[in-house]
Short mmCIF file of C-alpha atoms in Angstrom, two decimals:
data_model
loop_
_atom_site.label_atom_id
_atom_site.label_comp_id
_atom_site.label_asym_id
_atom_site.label_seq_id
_atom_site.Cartn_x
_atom_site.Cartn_y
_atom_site.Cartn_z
CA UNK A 3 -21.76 -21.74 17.66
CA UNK A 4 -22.40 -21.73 13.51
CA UNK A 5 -25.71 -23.75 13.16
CA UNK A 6 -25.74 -25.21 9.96
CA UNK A 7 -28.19 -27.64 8.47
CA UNK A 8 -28.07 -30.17 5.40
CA UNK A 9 -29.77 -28.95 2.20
CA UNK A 10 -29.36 -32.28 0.09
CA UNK A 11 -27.85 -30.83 -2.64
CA UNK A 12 -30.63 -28.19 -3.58
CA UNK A 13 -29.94 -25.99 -6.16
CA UNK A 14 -29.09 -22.21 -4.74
CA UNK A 15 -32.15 -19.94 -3.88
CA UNK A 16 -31.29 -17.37 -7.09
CA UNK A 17 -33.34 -14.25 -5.16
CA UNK A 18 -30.64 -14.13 -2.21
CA UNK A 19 -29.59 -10.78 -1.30
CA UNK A 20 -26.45 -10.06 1.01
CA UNK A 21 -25.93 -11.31 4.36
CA UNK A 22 -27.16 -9.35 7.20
CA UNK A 23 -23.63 -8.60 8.14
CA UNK A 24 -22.65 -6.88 5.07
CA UNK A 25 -25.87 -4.67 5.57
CA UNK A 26 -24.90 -3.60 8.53
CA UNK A 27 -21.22 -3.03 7.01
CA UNK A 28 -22.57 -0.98 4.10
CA UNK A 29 -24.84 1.15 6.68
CA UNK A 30 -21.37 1.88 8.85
CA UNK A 31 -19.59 2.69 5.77
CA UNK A 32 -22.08 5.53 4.87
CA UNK A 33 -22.76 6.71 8.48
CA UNK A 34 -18.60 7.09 9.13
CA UNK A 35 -18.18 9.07 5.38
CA UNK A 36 -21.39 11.51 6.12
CA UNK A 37 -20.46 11.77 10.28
CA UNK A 38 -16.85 12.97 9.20
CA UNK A 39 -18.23 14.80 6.32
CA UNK A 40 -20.41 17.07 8.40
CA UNK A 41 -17.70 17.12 10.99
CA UNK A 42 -15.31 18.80 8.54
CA UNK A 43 -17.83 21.38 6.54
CA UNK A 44 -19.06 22.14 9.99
CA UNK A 45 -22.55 21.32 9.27
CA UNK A 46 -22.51 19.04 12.79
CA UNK A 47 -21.54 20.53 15.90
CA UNK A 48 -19.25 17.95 17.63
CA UNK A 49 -16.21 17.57 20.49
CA UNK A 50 -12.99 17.68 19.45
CA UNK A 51 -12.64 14.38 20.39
CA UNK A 52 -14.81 13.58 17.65
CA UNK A 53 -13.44 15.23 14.86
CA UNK A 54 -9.79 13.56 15.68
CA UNK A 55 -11.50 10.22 15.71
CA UNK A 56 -13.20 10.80 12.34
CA UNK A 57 -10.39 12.19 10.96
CA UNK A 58 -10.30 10.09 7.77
CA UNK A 59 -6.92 12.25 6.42
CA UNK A 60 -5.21 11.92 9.56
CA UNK A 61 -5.30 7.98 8.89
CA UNK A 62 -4.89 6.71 12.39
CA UNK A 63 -8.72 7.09 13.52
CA UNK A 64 -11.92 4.67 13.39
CA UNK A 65 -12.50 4.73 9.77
CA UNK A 66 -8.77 3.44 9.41
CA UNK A 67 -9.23 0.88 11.14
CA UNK A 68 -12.77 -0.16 10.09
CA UNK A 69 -11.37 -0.40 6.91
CA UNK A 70 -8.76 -2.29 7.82
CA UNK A 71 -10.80 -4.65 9.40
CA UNK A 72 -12.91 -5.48 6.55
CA UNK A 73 -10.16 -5.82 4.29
CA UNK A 74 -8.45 -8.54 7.09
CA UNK A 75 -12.40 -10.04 7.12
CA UNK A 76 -12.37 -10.32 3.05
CA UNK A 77 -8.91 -12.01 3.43
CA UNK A 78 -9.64 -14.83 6.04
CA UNK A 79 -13.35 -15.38 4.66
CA UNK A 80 -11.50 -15.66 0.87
CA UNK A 81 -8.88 -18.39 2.13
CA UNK A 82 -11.73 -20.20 3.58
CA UNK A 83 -13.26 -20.47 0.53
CA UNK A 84 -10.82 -20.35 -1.56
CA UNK A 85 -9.69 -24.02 0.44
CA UNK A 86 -12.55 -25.45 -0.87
CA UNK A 87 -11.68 -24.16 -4.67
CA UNK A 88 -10.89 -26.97 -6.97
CA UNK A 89 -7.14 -27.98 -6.33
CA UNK A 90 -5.09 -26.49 -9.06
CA UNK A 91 -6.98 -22.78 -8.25
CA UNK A 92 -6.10 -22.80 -4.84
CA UNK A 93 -2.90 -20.67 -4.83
CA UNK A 94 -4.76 -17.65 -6.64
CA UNK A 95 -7.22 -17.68 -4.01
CA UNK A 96 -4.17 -17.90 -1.28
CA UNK A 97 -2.58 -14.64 -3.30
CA UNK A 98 -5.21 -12.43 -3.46
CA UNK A 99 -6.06 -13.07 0.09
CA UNK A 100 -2.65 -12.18 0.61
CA UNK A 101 -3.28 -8.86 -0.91
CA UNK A 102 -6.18 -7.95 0.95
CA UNK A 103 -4.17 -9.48 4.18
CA UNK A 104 -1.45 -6.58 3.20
CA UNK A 105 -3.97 -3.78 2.02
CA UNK A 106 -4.84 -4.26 5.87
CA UNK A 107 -1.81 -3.98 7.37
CA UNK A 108 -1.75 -1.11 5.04
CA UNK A 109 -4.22 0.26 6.25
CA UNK A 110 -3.73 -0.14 10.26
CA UNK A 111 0.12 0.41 9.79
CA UNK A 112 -0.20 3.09 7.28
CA UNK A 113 3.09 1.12 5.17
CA UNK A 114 2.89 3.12 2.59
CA UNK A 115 3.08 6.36 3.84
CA UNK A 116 5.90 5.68 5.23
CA UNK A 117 7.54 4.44 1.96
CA UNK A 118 6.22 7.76 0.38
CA UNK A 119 8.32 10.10 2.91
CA UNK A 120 11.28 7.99 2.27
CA UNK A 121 10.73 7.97 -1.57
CA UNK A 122 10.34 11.82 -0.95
CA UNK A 123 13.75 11.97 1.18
CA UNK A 124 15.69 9.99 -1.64
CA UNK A 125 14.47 12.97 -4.17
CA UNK A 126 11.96 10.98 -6.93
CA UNK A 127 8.54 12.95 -7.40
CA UNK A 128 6.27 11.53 -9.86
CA UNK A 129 4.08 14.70 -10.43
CA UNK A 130 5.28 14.81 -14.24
CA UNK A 131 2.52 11.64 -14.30
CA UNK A 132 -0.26 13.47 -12.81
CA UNK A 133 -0.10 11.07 -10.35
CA UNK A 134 1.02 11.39 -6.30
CA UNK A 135 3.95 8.55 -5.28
CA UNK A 136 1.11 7.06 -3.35
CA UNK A 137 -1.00 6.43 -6.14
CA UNK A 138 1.45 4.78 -8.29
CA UNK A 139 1.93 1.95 -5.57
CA UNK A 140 -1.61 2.18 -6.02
CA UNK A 141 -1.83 1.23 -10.14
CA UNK A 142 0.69 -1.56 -9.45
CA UNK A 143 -1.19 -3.19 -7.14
CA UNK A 144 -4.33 -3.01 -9.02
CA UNK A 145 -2.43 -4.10 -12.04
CA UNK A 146 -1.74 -7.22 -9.97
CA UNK A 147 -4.47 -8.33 -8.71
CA UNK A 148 -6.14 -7.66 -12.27
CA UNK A 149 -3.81 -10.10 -13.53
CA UNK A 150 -5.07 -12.77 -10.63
CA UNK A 151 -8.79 -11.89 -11.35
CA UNK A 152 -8.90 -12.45 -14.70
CA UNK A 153 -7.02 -15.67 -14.58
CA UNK A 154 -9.72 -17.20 -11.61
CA UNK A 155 -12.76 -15.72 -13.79
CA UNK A 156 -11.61 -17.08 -16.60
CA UNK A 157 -11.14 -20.23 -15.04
CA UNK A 158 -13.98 -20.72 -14.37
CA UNK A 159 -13.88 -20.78 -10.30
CA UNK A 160 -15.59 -18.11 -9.61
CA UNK A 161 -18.83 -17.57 -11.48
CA UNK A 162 -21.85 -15.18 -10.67
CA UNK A 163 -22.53 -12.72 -8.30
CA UNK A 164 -19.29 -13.77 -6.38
CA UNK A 165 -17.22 -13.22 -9.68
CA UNK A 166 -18.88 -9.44 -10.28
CA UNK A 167 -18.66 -8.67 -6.47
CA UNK A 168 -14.88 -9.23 -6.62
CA UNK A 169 -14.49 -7.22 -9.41
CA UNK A 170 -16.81 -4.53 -8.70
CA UNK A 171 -14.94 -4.34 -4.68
CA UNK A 172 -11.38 -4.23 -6.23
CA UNK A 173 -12.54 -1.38 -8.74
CA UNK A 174 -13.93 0.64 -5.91
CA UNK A 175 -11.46 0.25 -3.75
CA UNK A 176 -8.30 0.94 -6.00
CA UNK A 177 -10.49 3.23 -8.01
CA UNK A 178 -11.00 5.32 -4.42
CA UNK A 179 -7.75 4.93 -3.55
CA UNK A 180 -5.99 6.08 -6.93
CA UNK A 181 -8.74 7.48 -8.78
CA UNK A 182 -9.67 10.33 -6.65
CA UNK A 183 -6.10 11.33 -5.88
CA UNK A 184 -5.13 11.33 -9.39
CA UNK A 185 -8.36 13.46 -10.15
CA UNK A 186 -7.55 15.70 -7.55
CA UNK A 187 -3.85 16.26 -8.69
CA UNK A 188 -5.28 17.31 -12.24
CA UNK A 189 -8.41 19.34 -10.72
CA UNK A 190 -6.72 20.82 -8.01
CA UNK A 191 -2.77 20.39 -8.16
CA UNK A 192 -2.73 18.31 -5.06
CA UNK A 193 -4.05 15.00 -4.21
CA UNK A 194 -7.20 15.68 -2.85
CA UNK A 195 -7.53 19.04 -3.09
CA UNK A 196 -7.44 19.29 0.79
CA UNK A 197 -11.17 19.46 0.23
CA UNK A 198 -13.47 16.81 2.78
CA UNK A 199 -15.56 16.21 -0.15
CA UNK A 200 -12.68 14.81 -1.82
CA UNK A 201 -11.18 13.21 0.91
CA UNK A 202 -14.82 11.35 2.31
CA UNK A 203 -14.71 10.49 -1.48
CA UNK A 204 -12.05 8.71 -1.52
CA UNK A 205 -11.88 7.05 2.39
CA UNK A 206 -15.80 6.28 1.90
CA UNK A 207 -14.82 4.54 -1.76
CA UNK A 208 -12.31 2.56 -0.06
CA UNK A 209 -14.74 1.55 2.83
CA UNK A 210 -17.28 0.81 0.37
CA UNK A 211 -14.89 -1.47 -1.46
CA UNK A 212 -13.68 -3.31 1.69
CA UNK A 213 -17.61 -4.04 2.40
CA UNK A 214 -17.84 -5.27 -1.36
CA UNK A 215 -14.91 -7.41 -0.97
CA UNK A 216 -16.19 -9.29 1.99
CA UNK A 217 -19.34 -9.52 -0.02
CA UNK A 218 -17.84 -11.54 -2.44
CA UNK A 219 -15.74 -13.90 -0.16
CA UNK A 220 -19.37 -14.67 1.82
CA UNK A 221 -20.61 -15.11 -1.25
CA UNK A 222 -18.27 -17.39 -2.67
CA UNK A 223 -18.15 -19.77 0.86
CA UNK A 224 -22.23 -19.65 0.74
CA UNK A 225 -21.66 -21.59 -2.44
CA UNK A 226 -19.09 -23.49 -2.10
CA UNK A 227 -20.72 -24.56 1.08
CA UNK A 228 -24.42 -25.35 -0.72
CA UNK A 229 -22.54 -27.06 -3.43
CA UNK A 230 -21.97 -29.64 -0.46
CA UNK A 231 -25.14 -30.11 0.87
CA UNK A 232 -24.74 -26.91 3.56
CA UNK A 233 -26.15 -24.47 4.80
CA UNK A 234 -24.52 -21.75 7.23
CA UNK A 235 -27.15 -19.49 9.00
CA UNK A 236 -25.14 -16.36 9.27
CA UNK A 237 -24.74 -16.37 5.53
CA UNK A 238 -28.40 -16.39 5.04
#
């Protein structure tokens, strides 16, 4: 059970740091990016079991699907607060939860990589951009859901740390996710590089960013939720 208990409309304790849950989230993120970091230099001695589960450029492993489980957390904990948004700003919170909702299934169901191969099959290569046909799903999505932020910070809606925390998690994450790929086309000639610096770059980025994400959403329900009297012990 959620205990809650009334606040009578107190103002919102300014000092607040995250949620024990995100904590723990962050913590996970870093332990996954150095355990399959060390796994792949060879600096850890480990079962092959291990190394196929931690494979974070095989995509089908743990940090996959961690990853895709924050992003699906950041997408329900968004439409909850984004139901008690004022009524006309509803339907941006509804999109970008969406987003994340499909970034997930992204994620778990690895969509785009199979749109890539059959891009690849039907003969287009975008390496005359510098960029892999991965990333440039990437840029329009981020494109996007910059157009959606900016219209619910401007608004109004979202204000504070839950404004910045949105911002900051969609940067990391589609900075991660397009960023390092592109920088590894122009450093290296391939996305990546094949190197497990650059790839725990990247897969740790995008972990980082789903953590970041949830952040906000948590943050945005622990005031909507104050602003009516509430508080939720979990978000404390």
């Amino acid at each position: 059970m959620v205990s809650t208990r009334q606040t009578n409309g107190a103002p919102a304790a300014s000092g607040m740091g995250p949620p024990r849950l995100v904590m723990a989230a962050f913590v996970l993120d870093v332990a996954l990016a150095l355990l399959y970091l060390g796994l792949a230099l060879g600096a850890l001695d480990g079962p092959v079991e291990a190394r196929v589960l931690l494979d974070m450029d095989a995509e089908a492993n743990i940090p996959a699907w961690w990853a895709a489980s924050q992003l699906l957390l950041a997408a329900v904990t968004l439409l909850l607060a984004g139901s008690l948004h004022p009524r006309g700003a509803r339907w941006v919170a509804v999109l970008l939860a969406l987003a994340l909702g499909f970034l997930s299934l992204d994620e778990a169901a690895q969509i785009h990589e199979g749109l890539e191969r059959s891009v690849a099959a039907a003969g287009f290569v975008a390496a005359d951009l510098g960029l892999t046909r991965t990333a440039l799903w990437v840029a329009a999505a981020a494109l996007g859901v910059g157009v959606l932020l900016f219209h619910i910070v401007r608004s109004g809606v979202l204000r504070g740390r839950s404004a910045v925390l949105y911002v900051l998690g969609f940067g990391v994450l589609f900075g991660a996710a397009g960023g390092v790929e592109w920088l590894g086309v122009r450093v290296h000639g391939s996305a990546l590089g094949g190197s497990p610096r650059w790839i725990a770059a990247e897969e740790g980025g995008e972990l980082v960013g789903g953590t970041l994400l949830w952040w906000a959403g948590l943050e945005d329900l622990r005031a909507r939720l104050r602003a009516r009297g509430m508080e939720v012990a979990w978000l404390a």
